[in-house]
Amino acid sequence: MTVIGTGYLGATHAICMAVLGYEVLGVDVDPRKVEALASGAVPFYEPGLPEKLTEALESGRLRFTTSFDEAAAFGDVHFVCVGTPQAPGSHAADLRYVESAFAELAKRIDRKALLIGKSTVPIGTAERLTEMVHGLSPIGQELELAWNPEFLREGFAVKDTLHPDRLVFGVASAWAEAQLRAAFSPILEAGTPLVVADLASAELVKVAANSFLATKISYINAMAEVCEATGADVQVLAQALGYDDRIGSRFLKPGLGFGGGCLPKDIRAFKHRAEELGVGQAVAFLGEVDAINTRRRTRTVDLVRELAGGSLKGVRVAALGAAFKPNSDDVRDAPALDVARLLYLEEASVVVYDPEANENAHKAYPDLDYADSLAEAVSGAQVVVLLTEWQQFRDADPEHLGALVANRAVVDGRHALDADRYRAAGWEYRALGRPTASTTVRLVEHESDSVALTLS
Ligand code: UGA
């Protein structure tokens, strides 16, 4: 099999498929990515993946190339895993990389083969691409197309690929289904639930899943706004709601909200596509989900300003975290960096520290100051704001931090700190949706959201 595009999704898929025993050729137009991966280096931070890359390379079953000629000659099935970012100046998805990957393969493939899209796309794309590849390929309709949406989370990519909750095959023929079953046989044999669908349902399940997750997060964050107006505590509320199995505690963590390369752009593209299809009203609420999420960022800045005494001008703020979530160095649409930027725009003197994402954050926002350690970031700070809940920040000792800061004031943007411990150590502690004084109730975390993973 070939895997076109070696970003988070493609690199993980290529590596895991080789580990499972398939002969895999990874393809990318960027020679730097290809060189890095071929030499055993994963070009992004993903726990457990470097070890799997070494295993796959040592098996001799994984190679990388920039050549589509080589890919077309090599593969029986071709997985397309390229990005579908938000289009510039629009909420629509930018499909140019997907179209180009399918076209480059189709032009060259001269024996029966299956092209499988994994990228997140607007509904109707697979049908449109099917026509395109039939027109371009020397073998015409013998070149088939299927859609196999991917649900992996950054930080859990290996686990989610090798042990997914479910597989979804969007197919237009029994032959395509058989090819997909063969391409995933070890995972299916392990008892993974499989949903065989038409192309449109397969495309829809992906955006519907991400929209549901985004809605769940914004729901609890909307409740945080209500809590602030009533003196109720959103953390207590989330815990009580989560014990109801029908609701569940996962993705019900209140705080700074969602970011990253998927959830924000996917809900916008879905809404855009639904409007094109004449069913915009059905998902109009996604606009509200987005707005609640964006408000979390400005509300966090409000809390920092309040603790700073009403103005941020010249105030030294330690911004802890830059990645869009812990165990990732990804800063795409990162709420953390957005807050740091907003503080900077109000002329605060912001020092950012992230255990893994400093380099990417610096590329995105070179004007911000970056510290090399937690201690350096908080030294002399008038307000500390926790923006990404890395374990290192959770584990920090409030007494120890208190000795380094200029003023014991903390905004817990991720509800990740023990408010009682901080208050006992003389800190002023604030969090969105929580009263200014309360006892700590911890949200029960699902074990698969914890980083202590056994990657096997
Ligand atoms: C998300 C989905 O969870 C994956 O299933 C999907 O495959 C992926 O997008 C994708 O489309 O490729 P990911 O972007 O890696 O995965 O991150 P999540 O773990 O979903 O977190 C998204 C954001 O929500 C993060 O910023 C996180 O901090 C935030 N979040 C998550 C909350 O604010 N509260 C929560 O309770 C959970």
Short mmCIF file of C-alpha atoms and ligand atoms in Angstrom, two decimals:
data_model
loop_
_atom_site.label_atom_id
_atom_site.label_comp_id
_atom_site.label_asym_id
_atom_site.label_seq_id
_atom_site.Cartn_x
_atom_site.Cartn_y
_atom_site.Cartn_z
CA MET A 1 0.00 0.00 0.00
CA THR A 2 1.01 3.62 -0.39
CA VAL A 3 0.23 6.51 1.95
CA ILE A 4 0.14 9.92 0.30
CA GLY A 5 0.93 12.79 2.67
CA THR A 6 3.13 12.20 5.73
CA GLY A 7 1.76 14.71 8.24
CA TYR A 8 0.28 13.63 11.59
CA LEU A 9 -2.27 11.37 9.97
CA GLY A 10 -0.27 9.95 7.06
CA ALA A 11 2.99 9.35 8.92
CA THR A 12 1.16 7.56 11.72
CA HIS A 13 -0.89 5.49 9.29
CA ALA A 14 2.14 4.51 7.18
CA ILE A 15 4.22 3.57 10.23
CA CYS A 16 1.45 1.58 11.94
CA MET A 17 0.50 -0.29 8.76
CA ALA A 18 4.14 -1.36 8.30
CA VAL A 19 4.25 -2.46 11.95
CA LEU A 20 1.14 -4.56 11.29
CA GLY A 21 2.98 -6.36 8.48
CA TYR A 22 2.08 -4.52 5.25
CA GLU A 23 4.59 -3.33 2.63
CA VAL A 24 4.21 0.45 2.78
CA LEU A 25 5.50 3.31 0.66
CA GLY A 26 5.02 6.77 2.22
CA VAL A 27 4.84 9.65 -0.26
CA ASP A 28 5.21 13.37 0.34
CA VAL A 29 5.94 16.35 -1.91
CA ASP A 30 8.17 17.78 0.86
CA PRO A 31 11.63 16.18 0.54
CA ARG A 32 12.55 17.30 4.09
CA LYS A 33 9.73 15.23 5.61
CA VAL A 34 10.67 12.25 3.47
CA GLU A 35 14.34 12.50 4.45
CA ALA A 36 13.53 12.88 8.15
CA LEU A 37 11.16 9.93 8.23
CA ALA A 38 13.48 7.73 6.15
CA SER A 39 16.29 8.46 8.62
CA GLY A 40 14.10 7.48 11.57
CA ALA A 41 13.05 10.95 12.79
CA VAL A 42 9.37 11.87 13.28
CA PRO A 43 9.10 15.56 12.30
CA PHE A 44 6.51 16.36 15.03
CA TYR A 45 5.95 15.42 18.67
CA GLU A 46 3.83 12.32 19.12
CA PRO A 47 4.37 10.01 22.10
CA GLY A 48 5.26 6.44 21.09
CA LEU A 49 5.55 7.14 17.35
CA PRO A 50 9.38 7.40 17.09
CA GLU A 51 9.71 3.89 18.58
CA LYS A 52 7.17 2.54 16.07
CA LEU A 53 9.02 4.26 13.20
CA THR A 54 12.27 2.56 14.22
CA GLU A 55 10.46 -0.79 14.41
CA ALA A 56 8.87 -0.27 10.98
CA LEU A 57 12.12 0.81 9.30
CA GLU A 58 14.03 -2.11 10.83
CA SER A 59 11.39 -4.51 9.49
CA GLY A 60 12.30 -3.39 5.96
CA ARG A 61 8.59 -2.93 5.16
CA LEU A 62 8.51 0.87 5.20
CA ARG A 63 10.07 3.26 2.69
CA PHE A 64 9.49 6.89 1.76
CA THR A 65 9.65 8.74 -1.55
CA THR A 66 8.67 11.99 -3.26
CA SER A 67 7.88 10.17 -6.51
CA PHE A 68 4.28 9.64 -7.64
CA ASP A 69 5.61 7.40 -10.48
CA GLU A 70 7.04 5.09 -7.87
CA ALA A 71 3.83 5.22 -5.81
CA ALA A 72 1.58 4.39 -8.78
CA ALA A 73 3.77 1.43 -9.74
CA PHE A 74 4.05 0.16 -6.15
CA GLY A 75 0.56 0.21 -4.65
CA ASP A 76 -2.54 -1.94 -4.90
CA VAL A 77 -4.30 0.37 -2.46
CA HIS A 78 -3.38 4.05 -2.03
CA PHE A 79 -4.37 5.97 1.13
CA VAL A 80 -4.64 9.74 0.62
CA CYS A 81 -3.89 11.51 3.90
CA VAL A 82 -3.13 15.09 2.84
CA GLY A 83 -4.41 18.16 4.72
CA THR A 84 -7.68 20.00 4.12
CA PRO A 85 -7.04 23.34 5.87
CA GLN A 86 -9.51 26.22 6.08
CA ALA A 87 -9.45 28.11 2.79
CA PRO A 88 -8.01 31.63 2.99
CA GLY A 89 -10.76 34.22 3.55
CA SER A 90 -13.53 31.60 3.79
CA HIS A 91 -14.96 28.95 6.10
CA ALA A 92 -14.81 26.34 3.33
CA ALA A 93 -12.24 23.55 3.26
CA ASP A 94 -9.32 24.04 0.87
CA LEU A 95 -9.31 20.90 -1.27
CA ARG A 96 -6.40 21.67 -3.53
CA TYR A 97 -4.03 19.14 -1.89
CA VAL A 98 -6.61 16.35 -1.96
CA GLU A 99 -7.48 17.03 -5.60
CA SER A 100 -3.86 17.13 -6.60
CA ALA A 101 -2.99 13.88 -4.77
CA PHE A 102 -5.88 11.99 -6.43
CA ALA A 103 -5.09 13.49 -9.84
CA GLU A 104 -1.35 12.73 -9.67
CA LEU A 105 -2.06 9.10 -8.79
CA ALA A 106 -4.92 8.64 -11.25
CA LYS A 107 -2.86 9.87 -14.24
CA ARG A 108 -0.23 7.23 -13.55
CA ILE A 109 -2.12 4.13 -12.40
CA ASP A 110 -2.40 1.55 -15.19
CA ARG A 111 -3.64 -1.54 -13.34
CA LYS A 112 -6.70 -2.19 -11.18
CA ALA A 113 -6.24 -0.37 -7.88
CA LEU A 114 -8.16 1.34 -5.07
CA LEU A 115 -7.72 4.97 -4.08
CA ILE A 116 -8.81 5.52 -0.46
CA GLY A 117 -9.43 9.00 0.90
CA LYS A 118 -8.72 9.50 4.59
CA SER A 119 -8.66 13.30 4.67
CA THR A 120 -11.64 15.14 6.21
CA VAL A 121 -13.65 16.52 3.27
CA PRO A 122 -16.99 18.21 2.54
CA ILE A 123 -19.81 15.79 1.77
CA GLY A 124 -19.96 15.04 -1.95
CA THR A 125 -16.19 15.26 -2.50
CA ALA A 126 -15.70 11.49 -2.94
CA GLU A 127 -18.38 11.32 -5.63
CA ARG A 128 -16.84 14.27 -7.46
CA LEU A 129 -13.33 12.82 -7.19
CA THR A 130 -14.57 9.46 -8.51
CA GLU A 131 -15.60 11.14 -11.75
CA MET A 132 -12.32 13.02 -11.90
CA VAL A 133 -10.12 9.93 -11.46
CA HIS A 134 -12.14 7.90 -13.96
CA GLY A 135 -11.53 10.66 -16.48
CA LEU A 136 -7.81 10.92 -15.77
CA SER A 137 -6.78 7.30 -15.39
CA PRO A 138 -5.55 5.20 -18.33
CA ILE A 139 -7.73 2.36 -16.94
CA GLY A 140 -10.85 4.55 -16.51
CA GLN A 141 -13.50 3.01 -14.23
CA GLU A 142 -11.18 0.16 -13.25
CA LEU A 143 -9.60 2.64 -10.86
CA GLU A 144 -11.97 2.67 -7.88
CA LEU A 145 -12.34 5.09 -5.01
CA ALA A 146 -13.37 4.60 -1.37
CA TRP A 147 -13.49 6.76 1.76
CA ASN A 148 -12.13 5.66 5.11
CA PRO A 149 -12.42 8.50 7.64
CA GLU A 150 -9.88 8.66 10.42
CA PHE A 151 -10.62 9.46 14.06
CA LEU A 152 -7.15 9.59 15.60
CA ARG A 153 -6.34 12.17 18.21
CA GLU A 154 -2.96 13.85 18.38
CA GLY A 155 -1.15 12.61 21.47
CA PHE A 156 -2.90 9.21 21.12
CA ALA A 157 -2.21 8.66 17.43
CA VAL A 158 -0.55 5.24 17.70
CA LYS A 159 -3.18 3.84 20.05
CA ASP A 160 -6.05 5.26 17.99
CA THR A 161 -4.59 3.81 14.77
CA LEU A 162 -3.76 0.32 16.08
CA HIS A 163 -6.80 0.04 18.38
CA PRO A 164 -9.51 2.31 16.94
CA ASP A 165 -13.01 2.51 18.46
CA ARG A 166 -14.42 1.64 15.04
CA LEU A 167 -13.56 1.50 11.34
CA VAL A 168 -15.76 3.10 8.71
CA PHE A 169 -15.49 2.01 5.06
CA GLY A 170 -17.29 4.19 2.53
CA VAL A 171 -17.47 2.09 -0.63
CA ALA A 172 -19.17 1.93 -4.00
CA SER A 173 -18.52 -1.76 -4.77
CA ALA A 174 -18.03 -5.16 -3.11
CA TRP A 175 -14.50 -5.28 -4.55
CA ALA A 176 -13.59 -2.01 -2.80
CA GLU A 177 -14.97 -3.37 0.50
CA ALA A 178 -12.90 -6.54 0.10
CA GLN A 179 -9.74 -4.50 -0.54
CA LEU A 180 -10.37 -2.41 2.58
CA ARG A 181 -11.07 -5.52 4.66
CA ALA A 182 -7.73 -6.93 3.48
CA ALA A 183 -5.95 -3.66 4.25
CA PHE A 184 -7.23 -3.66 7.84
CA SER A 185 -7.44 -7.40 8.53
CA PRO A 186 -5.33 -7.49 11.75
CA ILE A 187 -7.44 -4.66 13.21
CA LEU A 188 -10.72 -6.29 12.19
CA GLU A 189 -9.56 -9.67 13.52
CA ALA A 190 -9.02 -7.98 16.90
CA GLY A 191 -12.80 -7.43 17.02
CA THR A 192 -12.90 -3.74 16.04
CA PRO A 193 -16.47 -2.73 15.07
CA LEU A 194 -16.83 -2.04 11.34
CA VAL A 195 -19.42 0.16 9.66
CA VAL A 196 -19.68 -0.33 5.89
CA ALA A 197 -21.27 2.74 4.35
CA ASP A 198 -21.88 4.60 1.13
CA LEU A 199 -19.39 7.34 0.25
CA ALA A 200 -21.50 10.26 1.49
CA SER A 201 -22.24 8.64 4.88
CA ALA A 202 -18.54 7.90 5.37
CA GLU A 203 -17.65 11.53 4.67
CA LEU A 204 -20.43 12.75 6.95
CA VAL A 205 -19.58 10.53 9.91
CA LYS A 206 -16.24 12.28 10.30
CA VAL A 207 -17.52 15.86 10.38
CA ALA A 208 -20.54 14.80 12.43
CA ALA A 209 -18.26 13.21 15.04
CA ASN A 210 -15.99 16.25 15.31
CA SER A 211 -19.02 18.56 15.44
CA PHE A 212 -20.51 16.52 18.26
CA LEU A 213 -17.26 16.69 20.25
CA ALA A 214 -16.97 20.45 19.68
CA THR A 215 -20.60 20.90 20.71
CA LYS A 216 -20.07 18.93 23.90
CA ILE A 217 -17.09 21.12 24.87
CA SER A 218 -18.94 24.34 24.05
CA TYR A 219 -21.98 23.08 25.94
CA ILE A 220 -20.08 22.81 29.21
CA ASN A 221 -18.36 26.12 28.49
CA ALA A 222 -21.76 27.76 27.92
CA MET A 223 -22.75 26.36 31.33
CA ALA A 224 -19.58 28.00 32.71
CA GLU A 225 -20.93 31.36 31.54
CA VAL A 226 -24.20 30.66 33.34
CA CYS A 227 -22.25 29.62 36.44
CA GLU A 228 -20.39 32.93 36.46
CA ALA A 229 -23.67 34.82 36.51
CA THR A 230 -25.10 32.69 39.34
CA GLY A 231 -22.19 31.80 41.64
CA ALA A 232 -22.48 28.11 40.70
CA ASP A 233 -19.34 26.04 40.05
CA VAL A 234 -19.01 24.54 36.55
CA GLN A 235 -16.53 21.93 37.75
CA VAL A 236 -19.05 20.55 40.23
CA LEU A 237 -21.69 20.70 37.52
CA ALA A 238 -19.51 18.82 34.99
CA GLN A 239 -18.76 16.10 37.50
CA ALA A 240 -22.41 15.63 38.38
CA LEU A 241 -23.47 15.57 34.71
CA GLY A 242 -20.67 13.18 33.78
CA TYR A 243 -21.85 10.46 36.14
CA ASP A 244 -24.92 10.08 33.93
CA ASP A 245 -23.81 7.40 31.46
CA ARG A 246 -25.98 8.92 28.77
CA ILE A 247 -23.95 12.14 29.04
CA GLY A 248 -20.52 10.86 30.12
CA SER A 249 -17.62 12.87 31.50
CA ARG A 250 -15.34 12.77 28.44
CA PHE A 251 -15.05 15.99 26.42
CA LEU A 252 -16.97 17.71 29.17
CA LYS A 253 -13.97 19.51 30.63
CA PRO A 254 -14.68 23.20 30.95
CA GLY A 255 -12.04 25.83 30.33
CA LEU A 256 -10.33 27.57 27.45
CA GLY A 257 -12.03 25.40 24.85
CA PHE A 258 -11.02 23.59 21.70
CA GLY A 259 -8.40 24.39 19.10
CA GLY A 260 -6.02 22.51 16.82
CA GLY A 261 -5.95 21.62 13.17
CA CYS A 262 -9.30 19.76 13.18
CA LEU A 263 -12.25 20.73 15.38
CA PRO A 264 -12.38 24.50 14.61
CA LYS A 265 -11.95 24.22 10.85
CA ASP A 266 -14.14 21.13 10.57
CA ILE A 267 -17.20 22.72 12.18
CA ARG A 268 -16.78 25.81 9.99
CA ALA A 269 -16.39 23.77 6.80
CA PHE A 270 -19.37 21.57 7.74
CA LYS A 271 -21.59 24.61 8.31
CA HIS A 272 -20.40 26.11 5.03
CA ARG A 273 -21.09 22.89 3.13
CA ALA A 274 -24.54 22.45 4.75
CA GLU A 275 -25.44 25.97 3.62
CA GLU A 276 -24.36 25.10 0.06
CA LEU A 277 -26.59 22.01 0.24
CA GLY A 278 -29.57 24.09 1.40
CA VAL A 279 -29.62 22.59 4.94
CA GLY A 280 -27.72 25.38 6.69
CA GLN A 281 -30.46 25.70 9.29
CA ALA A 282 -29.84 22.13 10.49
CA VAL A 283 -26.34 23.01 11.67
CA ALA A 284 -26.76 26.73 12.34
CA PHE A 285 -26.00 25.93 16.01
CA LEU A 286 -22.39 25.21 15.01
CA GLY A 287 -21.93 28.96 14.58
CA GLU A 288 -22.90 29.32 18.26
CA VAL A 289 -20.56 26.47 19.22
CA ASP A 290 -17.74 28.38 17.51
CA ALA A 291 -18.71 31.69 19.13
CA ILE A 292 -18.87 30.21 22.66
CA ASN A 293 -15.45 28.70 22.05
CA THR A 294 -13.90 31.96 20.87
CA ARG A 295 -15.40 33.84 23.85
CA ARG A 296 -13.44 31.53 26.20
CA ARG A 297 -10.27 33.16 24.96
CA THR A 298 -11.33 36.76 25.58
CA ARG A 299 -12.89 35.78 28.94
CA THR A 300 -9.56 34.26 30.01
CA VAL A 301 -7.85 37.54 29.15
CA ASP A 302 -10.52 39.33 31.25
CA LEU A 303 -9.63 37.18 34.27
CA VAL A 304 -5.90 37.91 33.86
CA ARG A 305 -6.68 41.63 33.56
CA GLU A 306 -8.84 41.49 36.69
CA LEU A 307 -6.04 39.83 38.67
CA ALA A 308 -3.62 42.45 37.30
CA GLY A 309 -5.79 45.17 38.83
CA GLY A 310 -7.69 46.38 35.76
CA SER A 311 -4.96 47.03 33.19
CA LEU A 312 -2.46 44.75 31.50
CA LYS A 313 -0.11 47.48 30.34
CA GLY A 314 3.43 46.61 31.40
CA VAL A 315 2.21 43.70 33.57
CA ARG A 316 4.52 40.68 33.56
CA VAL A 317 2.42 37.59 32.71
CA ALA A 318 3.70 34.01 32.64
CA ALA A 319 1.75 32.13 29.96
CA LEU A 320 2.09 28.39 30.64
CA GLY A 321 1.48 26.40 27.48
CA ALA A 322 1.30 27.16 23.76
CA ALA A 323 0.20 23.87 22.19
CA PHE A 324 -3.52 23.39 21.51
CA LYS A 325 -3.51 20.54 24.03
CA PRO A 326 -0.92 18.68 26.13
CA ASN A 327 1.34 15.98 24.63
CA SER A 328 1.42 17.80 21.31
CA ASP A 329 3.67 20.44 19.79
CA ASP A 330 0.89 21.54 17.45
CA VAL A 331 0.01 25.24 17.70
CA ARG A 332 -2.56 25.40 14.89
CA ASP A 333 -5.49 27.50 16.12
CA ALA A 334 -4.15 27.00 19.66
CA PRO A 335 -6.31 28.74 22.29
CA ALA A 336 -3.17 29.08 24.45
CA LEU A 337 -1.21 31.06 21.88
CA ASP A 338 -4.25 33.12 21.03
CA VAL A 339 -4.58 34.21 24.66
CA ALA A 340 -0.84 35.03 24.82
CA ARG A 341 -1.27 37.13 21.66
CA LEU A 342 -4.30 38.97 23.08
CA LEU A 343 -2.39 39.73 26.30
CA TYR A 344 0.51 41.03 24.21
CA LEU A 345 -1.87 43.25 22.22
CA GLU A 346 -2.96 44.81 25.56
CA GLU A 347 0.74 45.54 26.15
CA ALA A 348 1.32 42.98 28.86
CA SER A 349 4.89 41.71 29.09
CA VAL A 350 4.15 38.07 28.23
CA VAL A 351 6.61 35.20 28.64
CA VAL A 352 5.44 31.93 27.10
CA TYR A 353 6.69 28.49 28.09
CA ASP A 354 5.61 25.17 26.58
CA PRO A 355 7.55 21.92 27.18
CA GLU A 356 7.35 20.91 23.48
CA ALA A 357 5.76 23.67 21.41
CA ASN A 358 8.06 26.67 22.02
CA GLU A 359 9.72 26.28 18.62
CA ASN A 360 6.47 26.08 16.65
CA ALA A 361 4.97 28.90 18.73
CA HIS A 362 8.00 31.07 18.06
CA LYS A 363 7.60 30.51 14.31
CA ALA A 364 3.91 31.51 14.51
CA TYR A 365 4.39 34.46 16.89
CA PRO A 366 8.00 35.66 16.86
CA ASP A 367 7.09 38.86 18.77
CA LEU A 368 6.29 37.01 22.00
CA ASP A 369 9.03 36.20 24.54
CA TYR A 370 9.73 32.54 25.24
CA ALA A 371 11.28 30.97 28.35
CA ASP A 372 13.28 27.73 28.41
CA SER A 373 11.76 26.44 31.62
CA LEU A 374 8.75 26.76 33.88
CA ALA A 375 10.90 28.43 36.55
CA GLU A 376 12.21 31.01 34.07
CA ALA A 377 8.70 31.75 32.81
CA VAL A 378 7.19 32.42 36.22
CA SER A 379 10.15 34.32 37.71
CA GLY A 380 8.98 37.82 38.54
CA ALA A 381 5.49 37.22 37.09
CA GLN A 382 2.64 39.36 38.41
CA VAL A 383 0.04 36.93 37.03
CA VAL A 384 0.49 33.29 36.00
CA VAL A 385 -2.00 31.91 33.46
CA LEU A 386 -2.21 28.18 32.76
CA LEU A 387 -3.25 27.68 29.12
CA THR A 388 -2.30 24.08 28.22
CA GLU A 389 -2.62 21.42 30.92
CA TRP A 390 0.77 19.70 30.63
CA GLN A 391 1.43 17.27 33.50
CA GLN A 392 4.48 19.33 34.45
CA PHE A 393 2.22 22.29 35.21
CA ARG A 394 -0.29 20.16 37.13
CA ASP A 395 2.53 18.72 39.23
CA ALA A 396 4.16 22.07 40.03
CA ASP A 397 4.30 22.91 43.74
CA PRO A 398 2.38 26.13 44.52
CA GLU A 399 4.82 26.95 47.34
CA HIS A 400 7.82 26.55 45.04
CA LEU A 401 6.21 28.62 42.27
CA GLY A 402 5.10 31.18 44.86
CA ALA A 403 8.72 31.79 45.83
CA LEU A 404 9.55 32.69 42.21
CA VAL A 405 6.67 34.99 41.23
CA ALA A 406 6.31 38.66 42.10
CA ASN A 407 2.66 38.18 43.03
CA ARG A 408 0.75 34.98 43.86
CA ALA A 409 -2.06 35.26 41.32
CA VAL A 410 -3.05 32.47 38.95
CA VAL A 411 -5.69 32.01 36.25
CA ASP A 412 -6.29 28.31 35.65
CA GLY A 413 -7.48 28.34 32.05
CA ARG A 414 -7.82 24.53 31.95
CA HIS A 415 -9.26 23.72 35.40
CA ALA A 416 -6.14 21.63 35.89
CA LEU A 417 -4.76 22.91 39.20
CA ASP A 418 -5.84 22.12 42.74
CA ALA A 419 -7.52 25.39 43.72
CA ASP A 420 -7.45 24.57 47.43
CA ARG A 421 -3.70 23.92 47.44
CA TYR A 422 -3.02 27.15 45.59
CA ARG A 423 -5.28 29.14 47.91
CA ALA A 424 -3.69 27.49 50.97
CA ALA A 425 -0.30 28.65 49.64
CA GLY A 426 -1.58 32.22 49.51
CA TRP A 427 -2.44 32.39 45.82
CA GLU A 428 -5.38 34.24 44.39
CA TYR A 429 -6.88 31.51 42.15
CA ARG A 430 -9.38 32.15 39.35
CA ALA A 431 -10.95 29.85 36.74
CA LEU A 432 -13.72 30.38 34.21
CA GLY A 433 -17.10 29.36 35.59
CA ARG A 434 -15.89 28.92 39.15
CA PRO A 435 -16.66 31.13 42.14
CA THR A 436 -13.74 33.13 43.54
CA ALA A 437 -13.64 30.86 46.62
CA SER A 438 -14.68 27.20 46.62
CA THR A 439 -13.59 23.70 47.41
CA THR A 440 -11.99 21.71 44.66
CA VAL A 441 -13.92 18.95 42.98
CA ARG A 442 -11.98 17.04 40.41
CA LEU A 443 -13.58 15.91 37.18
CA VAL A 444 -13.18 12.19 36.72
CA GLU A 445 -10.96 11.60 33.71
CA HIS A 446 -11.47 8.67 31.43
CA GLU A 447 -8.44 6.42 31.36
CA SER A 448 -8.04 6.70 27.61
CA ASP A 449 -7.60 10.46 27.97
CA SER A 450 -4.64 9.94 30.25
CA VAL A 451 -1.13 9.90 28.84
CA ALA A 452 0.08 6.83 30.69
CA LEU A 453 -0.45 4.60 27.68
CA THR A 454 0.68 1.13 26.92
CA LEU A 455 1.54 1.31 23.26
CA SER A 456 1.47 -2.19 21.94
C1 UGA B 1 -9.88 15.61 17.12
C2 UGA B 1 -10.82 14.43 17.40
O1 UGA B 1 -10.87 14.16 18.81
C3 UGA B 1 -10.33 13.17 16.67
O2 UGA B 1 -11.24 12.10 16.88
C4 UGA B 1 -10.22 13.47 15.18
O3 UGA B 1 -9.70 12.37 14.45
C5 UGA B 1 -9.27 14.66 14.98
O4 UGA B 1 -9.77 15.79 15.70
C6 UGA B 1 -9.19 14.96 13.52
O5 UGA B 1 -10.18 15.42 12.95
O6 UGA B 1 -8.18 14.63 12.90
P1 UGA B 1 -7.49 16.36 18.09
O7 UGA B 1 -7.64 17.59 17.25
O8 UGA B 1 -6.20 15.64 18.09
O9 UGA B 1 -8.60 15.27 17.68
O10 UGA B 1 -7.76 16.83 19.58
P2 UGA B 1 -8.82 16.52 20.72
O11 UGA B 1 -8.24 15.59 21.70
O12 UGA B 1 -10.14 16.20 20.14
O13 UGA B 1 -8.90 17.97 21.41
C7 UGA B 1 -9.38 19.09 20.67
C8 UGA B 1 -9.41 20.32 21.53
O14 UGA B 1 -10.48 20.25 22.47
C9 UGA B 1 -8.15 20.60 22.33
O15 UGA B 1 -7.83 21.96 22.19
C10 UGA B 1 -8.57 20.28 23.76
O16 UGA B 1 -7.84 21.03 24.70
C11 UGA B 1 -10.03 20.64 23.74
N1 UGA B 1 -10.86 19.97 24.76
C12 UGA B 1 -10.99 18.61 24.73
C13 UGA B 1 -11.53 20.70 25.70
O17 UGA B 1 -11.43 21.94 25.74
N2 UGA B 1 -12.32 20.05 26.63
C14 UGA B 1 -12.47 18.72 26.62
O18 UGA B 1 -13.21 18.19 27.47
C15 UGA B 1 -11.79 17.97 25.65
#
